[in-house]
Amino acid sequence: MEEKMQTMEDFKEELEASYKRLSVGDVVDGTVMEVSEQEVILDLNYFAPGKIVAEEISADPSYHIVEHIHVGDIVTGTVIDTDDGYGNVLLSLKEAKEKKAWETLREMMEQQTVIHGVIGGIVPSGVIMYVEGIRGFIPASKLAMSFVEDTVEYLNKQVSARIITVDEEHKKLVLSVKDVLLEEAMKEKNEKINRIAVGSVVEGTVEKLMDYGAFVNIGDGISGLVHISQISERKIKHPKVVLTVGDKVKVKITKIENNKISLSMKEANEVINKDVDEEVFDYKEEGEAATSLGALLSGFQL
């Protein structure tokens, strides 16, 4: 009796498999038994093996089956046909992965995840990059900091992008490289601004004149605003009265707030004039100031 019970336990899985019936649309797990670039054969713990043809594994043309799937792997597929005419259950790995992929893509967009990938195709007005096996579109306007006229040079190029649109219903995935580049540029700018000392006087170049003031480039790609009231000691109606684009000017950094730099030409002149005055009138010989006539003539031999 004990031997009989042991035998029934040994065949439990086989007995369950004989009663199990698969239907189109079922999602099942299987163990990989054979792998080639044309197909994958699975043990489904079923009376028939599972089969996944290359077209049902991935939509990404750069995907190589033998590099990503190995004998012994557990994979999940969706049943698309219970009998292919040769006794195999046809499965789609692509269909099963796609539903999970859209969920993952939505999470990536919500978490502002930076995705590193390779441009896999060129299309009108943009390029193609696959993410989680889903075909994503990067418009030419989102491929660099400025609009890219010739996208061909980006083919097979590694880029970092962020998802900006996920639309599973219309199978629409849109990404932006520009968003990542802008964020990196802003981070670099912030680091440079943090190194600037308020109160220091620097030389800059006038790069733009506006009704309310002048923008001055103080170096390293950093610009600040000299308000019209801080340009000249006298009241002026427009910065162009005393300034021209390209002029070299001395400015004092008066304030940094929300990464905006306030500059003053007036205060810079005050600092410069003060330094000059101190240099002229604070000259000392032997530790004390000498300004009397006798002191001035003391060094002469008559």
Tab-separated table of N, CA, C and O in Angstrom, residues 243-286:
chain	number	residue	atom	x	y	z
A	243	LEU	N	25.991	101.787	-22.987
A	243	LEU	CA	26.545	100.459	-23.259
A	243	LEU	C	26.258	99.990	-24.680
A	243	LEU	O	25.273	100.390	-25.299
A	244	THR	N	27.132	99.098	-25.164
A	244	THR	CA	26.965	98.454	-26.466
A	244	THR	C	27.249	96.967	-26.287
A	244	THR	O	28.126	96.593	-25.489
A	245	VAL	N	26.537	96.129	-26.982
A	245	VAL	CA	26.778	94.692	-26.921
A	245	VAL	C	28.235	94.420	-27.294
A	245	VAL	O	28.731	94.907	-28.308
A	246	GLY	N	28.918	93.652	-26.458
A	246	GLY	CA	30.331	93.354	-26.689
A	246	GLY	C	31.261	94.144	-25.795
A	246	GLY	O	32.457	93.825	-25.696
A	247	ASP	N	30.748	95.187	-25.135
A	247	ASP	CA	31.565	95.997	-24.228
A	247	ASP	C	32.088	95.154	-23.059
A	247	ASP	O	31.383	94.286	-22.536
A	248	LYS	N	33.340	95.417	-22.657
A	248	LYS	CA	33.909	94.804	-21.465
A	248	LYS	C	33.636	95.747	-20.289
A	248	LYS	O	33.960	96.935	-20.364
A	249	VAL	N	33.034	95.228	-19.237
A	249	VAL	CA	32.681	96.075	-18.093
A	249	VAL	C	33.035	95.374	-16.787
A	249	VAL	O	33.118	94.152	-16.716
A	250	LYS	N	33.255	96.199	-15.753
A	250	LYS	CA	33.477	95.676	-14.410
A	250	LYS	C	32.145	95.672	-13.672
A	250	LYS	O	31.401	96.665	-13.702
A	251	VAL	N	31.822	94.569	-13.036
A	251	VAL	CA	30.556	94.466	-12.312
A	251	VAL	C	30.794	93.832	-10.939
A	251	VAL	O	31.716	93.028	-10.762
A	252	LYS	N	29.960	94.219	-9.992
A	252	LYS	CA	30.001	93.611	-8.669
A	252	LYS	C	28.821	92.658	-8.535
A	252	LYS	O	27.693	93.000	-8.927
A	253	ILE	N	29.068	91.471	-8.021
A	253	ILE	CA	27.997	90.495	-7.802
A	253	ILE	C	27.314	90.862	-6.493
A	253	ILE	O	27.909	90.743	-5.417
A	254	THR	N	26.078	91.323	-6.591
A	254	THR	CA	25.376	91.837	-5.403
A	254	THR	C	24.421	90.831	-4.778
A	254	THR	O	24.153	90.886	-3.573
A	255	LYS	N	23.888	89.907	-5.586
A	255	LYS	CA	22.915	88.957	-5.027
A	255	LYS	C	22.779	87.745	-5.939
A	255	LYS	O	22.853	87.863	-7.158
A	256	ILE	N	22.575	86.585	-5.327
A	256	ILE	CA	22.254	85.355	-6.054
A	256	ILE	C	21.021	84.760	-5.405
A	256	ILE	O	21.034	84.405	-4.227
A	257	GLU	N	19.951	84.684	-6.165
A	257	GLU	CA	18.688	84.170	-5.632
A	257	GLU	C	17.968	83.380	-6.708
A	257	GLU	O	17.769	83.867	-7.820
A	258	ASN	N	17.598	82.123	-6.381
A	258	ASN	CA	16.929	81.234	-7.338
A	258	ASN	C	17.732	81.119	-8.633
A	258	ASN	O	17.175	81.118	-9.738
A	259	ASN	N	19.059	81.033	-8.459
A	259	ASN	CA	19.992	80.891	-9.582
A	259	ASN	C	20.013	82.099	-10.509
A	259	ASN	O	20.520	82.015	-11.629
A	260	LYS	N	19.458	83.219	-10.051
A	260	LYS	CA	19.515	84.462	-10.817
A	260	LYS	C	20.555	85.369	-10.158
A	260	LYS	O	20.542	85.567	-8.945
A	261	ILE	N	21.440	85.912	-10.989
A	261	ILE	CA	22.546	86.711	-10.479
A	261	ILE	C	22.291	88.188	-10.751
A	261	ILE	O	22.051	88.587	-11.893
A	262	SER	N	22.344	88.984	-9.683
A	262	SER	CA	22.184	90.438	-9.807
A	262	SER	C	23.567	91.081	-9.788
A	262	SER	O	24.414	90.742	-8.955
A	263	LEU	N	23.785	92.016	-10.715
A	263	LEU	CA	25.078	92.682	-10.853
A	263	LEU	C	24.908	94.191	-10.732
A	263	LEU	O	23.822	94.728	-10.949
A	264	SER	N	26.007	94.871	-10.419
A	264	SER	CA	25.981	96.334	-10.336
A	264	SER	C	27.284	96.905	-10.865
A	264	SER	O	28.370	96.565	-10.372
A	265	MET	N	27.167	97.768	-11.875
A	265	MET	CA	28.332	98.490	-12.372
A	265	MET	C	28.664	99.644	-11.431
A	265	MET	O	29.835	99.972	-11.211
A	266	LYS	N	27.629	100.267	-10.860
A	266	LYS	CA	27.834	101.396	-9.951
A	266	LYS	C	28.646	100.968	-8.734
A	266	LYS	O	29.629	101.627	-8.357
A	267	GLU	N	28.245	99.857	-8.123
A	267	GLU	CA	28.943	99.396	-6.930
A	267	GLU	C	30.351	98.896	-7.259
A	267	GLU	O	31.263	99.002	-6.439
A	268	ALA	N	30.519	98.355	-8.465
A	268	ALA	CA	31.858	97.924	-8.882
A	268	ALA	C	32.783	99.121	-8.974
A	268	ALA	O	33.940	99.083	-8.521
A	269	ASN	N	32.277	100.231	-9.537
A	269	ASN	CA	33.080	101.459	-9.646
A	269	ASN	C	33.442	102.002	-8.272
A	269	ASN	O	34.542	102.500	-8.046
A	270	GLU	N	32.505	101.899	-7.325
A	270	GLU	CA	32.766	102.378	-5.967
A	270	GLU	C	33.909	101.593	-5.330
A	270	GLU	O	34.792	102.159	-4.679
A	271	VAL	N	33.886	100.272	-5.532
A	271	VAL	CA	34.943	99.418	-4.983
A	271	VAL	C	36.277	99.747	-5.626
A	271	VAL	O	37.308	99.885	-4.946
A	272	ILE	N	36.265	99.903	-6.961
A	272	ILE	CA	37.500	100.208	-7.688
A	272	ILE	C	38.062	101.561	-7.268
A	272	ILE	O	39.260	101.709	-7.015
A	273	ASN	N	37.198	102.583	-7.172
A	273	ASN	CA	37.640	103.929	-6.774
A	273	ASN	C	38.182	103.940	-5.347
A	273	ASN	O	39.154	104.634	-5.044
A	274	LYS	N	37.539	103.173	-4.477
A	274	LYS	CA	37.990	103.097	-3.096
A	274	LYS	C	39.380	102.490	-3.016
A	274	LYS	O	40.243	102.962	-2.275
A	275	ASP	N	39.606	101.447	-3.805
A	275	ASP	CA	40.920	100.802	-3.821
A	275	ASP	C	41.990	101.760	-4.321
A	275	ASP	O	43.105	101.796	-3.812
A	276	VAL	N	41.634	102.558	-5.353
A	276	VAL	CA	42.580	103.532	-5.904
A	276	VAL	C	42.904	104.599	-4.875
A	276	VAL	O	44.056	104.981	-4.675
A	277	ASP	N	41.859	105.120	-4.173
A	277	ASP	CA	42.058	106.142	-3.142
A	277	ASP	C	42.977	105.635	-2.044
A	277	ASP	O	43.873	106.341	-1.576
A	278	GLU	N	42.746	104.399	-1.617
A	278	GLU	CA	43.565	103.833	-0.548
A	278	GLU	C	45.009	103.675	-0.990
A	278	GLU	O	45.946	103.875	-0.227
A	279	GLU	N	45.196	103.359	-2.269
A	279	GLU	CA	46.551	103.175	-2.788
A	279	GLU	C	47.295	104.505	-2.859
A	279	GLU	O	48.483	104.595	-2.577
A	280	VAL	N	46.564	105.617	-3.196
A	280	VAL	CA	47.183	106.936	-3.345
A	280	VAL	C	47.431	107.603	-2.009
A	280	VAL	O	48.507	108.131	-1.736
A	281	PHE	N	46.417	107.581	-1.124
A	281	PHE	CA	46.491	108.353	0.118
A	281	PHE	C	46.923	107.551	1.334
A	281	PHE	O	47.133	108.106	2.394
A	282	ASP	N	47.082	106.263	1.183
A	282	ASP	CA	47.441	105.462	2.347
A	282	ASP	C	48.860	104.925	2.223
A	282	ASP	O	49.225	103.944	2.844
A	283	TYR	N	49.665	105.620	1.361
A	283	TYR	CA	51.064	105.220	1.214
A	283	TYR	C	51.807	105.543	2.502
A	283	TYR	O	51.716	106.639	3.030
A	284	LYS	N	52.535	104.576	3.059
A	284	LYS	CA	53.230	104.772	4.335
A	284	LYS	C	54.703	104.443	4.178
A	284	LYS	O	55.064	103.500	3.483
A	285	GLU	N	55.533	105.286	4.851
A	285	GLU	CA	56.978	105.056	4.853
A	285	GLU	C	57.408	104.885	6.298
A	285	GLU	O	57.122	105.721	7.156
A	286	GLU	N	58.072	103.768	6.570
A	286	GLU	CA	58.521	103.445	7.924
A	286	GLU	C	57.348	103.395	8.902
A	286	GLU	O	57.434	103.860	10.028
